[in-house]
PDB file of C-alpha atoms in Angstrom:
ATOM      1  CA  UNK N 220     -18.446 -27.358 -21.570  1.00 52.00           C
ATOM      2  CA  UNK N 221     -14.878 -26.129 -21.006  1.00 51.00           C
ATOM      3  CA  UNK N 222     -13.501 -26.629 -17.597  1.00 57.00           C
ATOM      4  CA  UNK N 223     -10.751 -24.513 -16.165  1.00 52.00           C
ATOM      5  CA  UNK N 224      -8.306 -26.554 -14.150  1.00 55.00           C
ATOM      6  CA  UNK N 225      -6.192 -24.585 -11.721  1.00 50.00           C
ATOM      7  CA  UNK N 226      -3.157 -25.933  -9.933  1.00 50.00           C
ATOM      8  CA  UNK N 227      -3.368 -26.234  -6.128  1.00 56.00           C
ATOM      9  CA  UNK N 228      -2.643 -22.967  -4.360  1.00 54.00           C
ATOM     10  CA  UNK N 229      -3.502 -20.874  -7.453  1.00 48.00           C
ATOM     11  CA  UNK N 230      -5.429 -18.266  -5.451  1.00 47.00           C
ATOM     12  CA  UNK N 231      -2.704 -18.094  -2.830  1.00 48.00           C
ATOM     13  CA  UNK N 232      -0.062 -17.297  -5.452  1.00 44.00           C
ATOM     14  CA  UNK N 233      -2.365 -14.852  -7.253  1.00 50.00           C
ATOM     15  CA  UNK N 234      -3.025 -12.964  -3.962  1.00 49.00           C
ATOM     16  CA  UNK N 235       0.684 -12.993  -3.093  1.00 45.00           C
ATOM     17  CA  UNK N 236       1.535 -11.613  -6.545  1.00 50.00           C
ATOM     18  CA  UNK N 237      -1.002  -8.767  -6.154  1.00 48.00           C
ATOM     19  CA  UNK N 238       0.419  -7.892  -2.719  1.00 47.00           C
ATOM     20  CA  UNK N 239       3.963  -7.903  -4.136  1.00 48.00           C
ATOM     21  CA  UNK N 240       2.958  -5.505  -6.929  1.00 43.00           C
ATOM     22  CA  UNK N 241       1.337  -3.140  -4.389  1.00 45.00           C
ATOM     23  CA  UNK N 242       4.420  -3.223  -2.188  1.00 48.00           C
ATOM     24  CA  UNK N 243       6.693  -2.497  -5.187  1.00 47.00           C
ATOM     25  CA  UNK N 244       4.530   0.492  -6.148  1.00 46.00           C
ATOM     26  CA  UNK N 245       4.795   1.772  -2.549  1.00 47.00           C
ATOM     27  CA  UNK N 246       8.597   1.572  -2.696  1.00 44.00           C
ATOM     28  CA  UNK N 247       8.756   3.328  -6.054  1.00 41.00           C
ATOM     29  CA  UNK N 248       6.499   6.115  -4.787  1.00 43.00           C
ATOM     30  CA  UNK N 249       8.658   6.562  -1.683  1.00 44.00           C
ATOM     31  CA  UNK N 250      11.826   6.774  -3.822  1.00 44.00           C
ATOM     32  CA  UNK N 251      10.340   9.441  -6.067  1.00 45.00           C
ATOM     33  CA  UNK N 252      10.253  11.940  -3.171  1.00 51.00           C
ATOM     34  CA  UNK N 253      13.711  13.417  -2.963  1.00 59.00           C
ATOM     35  CA  UNK N 254      15.333  15.475  -0.278  1.00 67.00           C
ATOM     36  CA  UNK N 255      15.853  19.166  -0.688  1.00 89.00           C
ATOM     37  CA  UNK N 256      19.371  19.180   0.757  1.00 95.00           C
ATOM     38  CA  UNK N 257      21.267  15.932   1.282  1.00 96.00           C
ATOM     39  CA  UNK N 258      24.882  15.658   2.498  1.00 96.00           C
ATOM     40  CA  UNK N 259      26.698  12.406   1.704  1.00 97.00           C
ATOM     41  CA  UNK N 260      29.983  11.272   3.233  1.00 96.00           C
ATOM     42  CA  UNK N 261      32.134   9.344   0.713  1.00 95.00           C
ATOM     43  CA  UNK N 262      35.189   9.351   2.982  1.00 93.00           C
ATOM     44  CA  UNK N 263      36.240   6.983   5.773  1.00 93.00           C
ATOM     45  CA  UNK N 264      35.997   9.773   8.392  1.00 93.00           C
ATOM     46  CA  UNK N 265      33.077  10.611  10.678  1.00 96.00           C
ATOM     47  CA  UNK N 266      31.842  14.208  10.243  1.00 96.00           C
ATOM     48  CA  UNK N 267      29.454  16.496  12.090  1.00 96.00           C
ATOM     49  CA  UNK N 268      27.421  18.674   9.713  1.00 97.00           C
ATOM     50  CA  UNK N 269      25.791  22.097  10.032  1.00 97.00           C
ATOM     51  CA  UNK N 270      23.882  23.960   7.326  1.00 97.00           C
ATOM     52  CA  UNK N 271      22.804  27.508   6.661  1.00 95.00           C
ATOM     53  CA  UNK N 272      20.269  29.127   4.344  1.00 93.00           C
ATOM     54  CA  UNK N 273      18.373  32.348   3.885  1.00 88.00           C
ATOM     55  CA  UNK N 274      14.592  32.353   3.651  1.00 80.00           C
ATOM     56  CA  UNK N 275      12.965  35.749   3.072  1.00 82.00           C
ATOM     57  CA  UNK N 276      14.710  38.249   5.396  1.00 84.00           C
ATOM     58  CA  UNK N 277      15.950  35.664   7.906  1.00 89.00           C
ATOM     59  CA  UNK N 278      19.170  33.714   7.763  1.00 92.00           C
ATOM     60  CA  UNK N 279      19.438  30.497   9.746  1.00 94.00           C
ATOM     61  CA  UNK N 280      22.172  28.047  10.632  1.00 96.00           C
ATOM     62  CA  UNK N 281      21.389  24.616  12.111  1.00 96.00           C
ATOM     63  CA  UNK N 282      23.378  21.689  13.376  1.00 96.00           C
ATOM     64  CA  UNK N 283      24.528  19.067  14.185  1.00 97.00           C
ATOM     65  CA  UNK N 284      23.940  15.980  12.118  1.00 97.00           C
ATOM     66  CA  UNK N 285      26.335  13.078  12.681  1.00 96.00           C
ATOM     67  CA  UNK N 286      27.538  11.689   9.378  1.00 95.00           C
ATOM     68  CA  UNK N 287      29.437   8.381   9.546  1.00 96.00           C
ATOM     69  CA  UNK N 288      31.486   7.120   6.571  1.00 94.00           C
ATOM     70  CA  UNK N 289      29.498   6.036   3.520  1.00 94.00           C
ATOM     71  CA  UNK N 290      26.197   7.506   4.678  1.00 96.00           C
ATOM     72  CA  UNK N 291      23.933  10.502   3.918  1.00 96.00           C
ATOM     73  CA  UNK N 292      21.880  12.868   6.030  1.00 96.00           C
ATOM     74  CA  UNK N 293      19.073  15.232   5.041  1.00 95.00           C
ATOM     75  CA  UNK N 294      19.409  18.496   6.973  1.00 95.00           C
ATOM     76  CA  UNK N 295      16.777  20.389   4.907  1.00 93.00           C
ATOM     77  CA  UNK N 296      13.774  18.290   3.978  1.00 92.00           C
ATOM     78  CA  UNK N 297      11.694  21.009   2.264  1.00 91.00           C
ATOM     79  CA  UNK N 298      12.271  22.288  -1.251  1.00 91.00           C
ATOM     80  CA  UNK N 299      15.132  24.778  -1.290  1.00 90.00           C
ATOM     81  CA  UNK N 300      13.902  28.361  -1.486  1.00 85.00           C
ATOM     82  CA  UNK N 301      17.285  30.075  -1.827  1.00 85.00           C
ATOM     83  CA  UNK N 302      19.822  29.893  -4.607  1.00 89.00           C
ATOM     84  CA  UNK N 303      22.636  29.471  -2.085  1.00 93.00           C
ATOM     85  CA  UNK N 304      22.952  27.028   0.807  1.00 95.00           C
ATOM     86  CA  UNK N 305      25.908  26.791   3.148  1.00 96.00           C
ATOM     87  CA  UNK N 306      27.515  23.638   4.570  1.00 97.00           C
ATOM     88  CA  UNK N 307      30.048  23.188   7.327  1.00 97.00           C
ATOM     89  CA  UNK N 308      31.417  19.725   8.128  1.00 96.00           C
ATOM     90  CA  UNK N 309      34.070  18.967  10.720  1.00 94.00           C
ATOM     91  CA  UNK N 310      35.703  15.905  12.278  1.00 93.00           C
ATOM     92  CA  UNK N 311      35.875  15.245  16.021  1.00 87.00           C
ATOM     93  CA  UNK N 312      39.399  16.721  15.958  1.00 89.00           C
ATOM     94  CA  UNK N 313      38.114  19.940  14.365  1.00 88.00           C
ATOM     95  CA  UNK N 314      39.318  19.369  10.794  1.00 88.00           C
ATOM     96  CA  UNK N 315      36.967  20.914   8.231  1.00 89.00           C
ATOM     97  CA  UNK N 316      35.815  19.004   5.150  1.00 91.00           C
ATOM     98  CA  UNK N 317      35.624  22.159   3.001  1.00 89.00           C
ATOM     99  CA  UNK N 318      37.459  25.396   2.461  1.00 87.00           C
ATOM    100  CA  UNK N 319      34.700  27.859   3.139  1.00 91.00           C
ATOM    101  CA  UNK N 320      34.575  31.632   2.987  1.00 92.00           C
ATOM    102  CA  UNK N 321      31.211  32.491   4.521  1.00 94.00           C
ATOM    103  CA  UNK N 322      31.507  33.157   8.248  1.00 94.00           C
ATOM    104  CA  UNK N 323      28.510  32.113  10.338  1.00 94.00           C
ATOM    105  CA  UNK N 324      27.703  30.961  13.889  1.00 96.00           C
ATOM    106  CA  UNK N 325      27.587  27.430  15.287  1.00 96.00           C
ATOM    107  CA  UNK N 326      27.222  26.108  18.814  1.00 96.00           C
ATOM    108  CA  UNK N 327      28.909  23.189  20.529  1.00 93.00           C
ATOM    109  CA  UNK N 328      25.591  21.331  20.989  1.00 95.00           C
ATOM    110  CA  UNK N 329      22.502  20.987  18.744  1.00 96.00           C
ATOM    111  CA  UNK N 330      21.527  24.453  17.600  1.00 96.00           C
ATOM    112  CA  UNK N 331      19.340  26.670  15.440  1.00 96.00           C
ATOM    113  CA  UNK N 332      20.580  30.268  15.160  1.00 96.00           C
ATOM    114  CA  UNK N 333      18.673  32.979  13.302  1.00 94.00           C
ATOM    115  CA  UNK N 334      19.671  36.481  12.257  1.00 91.00           C
ATOM    116  CA  UNK N 335      17.948  39.229  10.301  1.00 87.00           C
ATOM    117  CA  UNK N 336      19.414  40.188   6.934  1.00 82.00           C
ATOM    118  CA  UNK N 337      21.749  43.180   7.192  1.00 84.00           C
ATOM    119  CA  UNK N 338      22.557  42.498  10.878  1.00 87.00           C
ATOM    120  CA  UNK N 339      25.999  41.199  11.906  1.00 88.00           C
ATOM    121  CA  UNK N 340      26.319  37.646  13.193  1.00 90.00           C
ATOM    122  CA  UNK N 341      28.078  38.737  16.457  1.00 92.00           C
ATOM    123  CA  UNK N 342      28.791  35.078  17.249  1.00 94.00           C
ATOM    124  CA  UNK N 343      31.062  35.696  20.238  1.00 93.00           C
ATOM    125  CA  UNK N 344      28.629  38.199  21.782  1.00 93.00           C
ATOM    126  CA  UNK N 345      25.899  35.558  21.824  1.00 92.00           C
ATOM    127  CA  UNK N 346      28.195  32.758  23.066  1.00 94.00           C
ATOM    128  CA  UNK N 347      28.617  30.977  19.727  1.00 96.00           C
ATOM    129  CA  UNK N 348      31.655  30.005  17.663  1.00 95.00           C
ATOM    130  CA  UNK N 349      32.275  31.623  14.269  1.00 95.00           C
ATOM    131  CA  UNK N 350      33.297  29.210  11.476  1.00 95.00           C
ATOM    132  CA  UNK N 351      33.625  29.369   7.685  1.00 95.00           C
ATOM    133  CA  UNK N 352      30.820  27.618   5.808  1.00 96.00           C
ATOM    134  CA  UNK N 353      31.182  26.579   2.172  1.00 96.00           C
ATOM    135  CA  UNK N 354      28.757  28.375  -0.147  1.00 96.00           C
ATOM    136  CA  UNK N 355      26.902  26.039  -2.531  1.00 95.00           C
ATOM    137  CA  UNK N 356      25.243  27.603  -5.598  1.00 95.00           C
ATOM    138  CA  UNK N 357      22.272  25.348  -6.309  1.00 93.00           C
ATOM    139  CA  UNK N 358      21.245  27.298  -9.417  1.00 91.00           C
ATOM    140  CA  UNK N 359      17.785  27.661  -7.858  1.00 88.00           C
ATOM    141  CA  UNK N 360      17.254  23.899  -7.861  1.00 91.00           C
ATOM    142  CA  UNK N 361      14.681  22.633  -5.409  1.00 91.00           C
ATOM    143  CA  UNK N 362      16.925  19.700  -4.425  1.00 93.00           C
ATOM    144  CA  UNK N 363      20.705  19.349  -4.078  1.00 95.00           C
ATOM    145  CA  UNK N 364      23.253  16.802  -2.837  1.00 95.00           C
ATOM    146  CA  UNK N 365      26.644  17.781  -1.370  1.00 95.00           C
ATOM    147  CA  UNK N 366      29.387  15.148  -1.248  1.00 96.00           C
ATOM    148  CA  UNK N 367      32.254  14.960   1.269  1.00 94.00           C
ATOM    149  CA  UNK N 368      35.184  13.119  -0.193  1.00 89.00           C
ATOM    150  CA  UNK N 369      37.837  13.729   2.479  1.00 67.00           C
ATOM    151  CA  UNK N 370      39.542  16.441   4.499  1.00 51.00           C
ATOM    152  CA  UNK N 371      40.557  18.337   1.395  1.00 48.00           C
ATOM    153  CA  UNK N 372      38.147  19.477  -1.381  1.00 44.00           C
TER     154      UNK N 372
END
């Protein structure tokens, strides 16, 4: 008769190993899900971020996300439905991170502004500020990351 001799604590280590493998699988699964639009700040400056996108016949701008140095935010968590997204990032002193050419509305506090396609923004009429967002061509990708590297592109 062959006898299996196990070292003391064998079952404890085996259970701990199984739990570790399960936890690692959980982390891998969480990392597989990626954000639809992520904005990362690779500069030493704090930025406030607003985004814009068109879905169907409605165009929407949203803000603000605070973006400290060396961090990322995820303003749009769903898969991107439009080929173009728009990003505006500014410092507390009003310096823009990008040279943008697409004029859209923002507010001084947290906001979500919608407009119907073909209608003017009329920012001032509605009490908003008009700023120039940078247009990002995602090539119809479902996920995209924008990097801020400083106050000049």
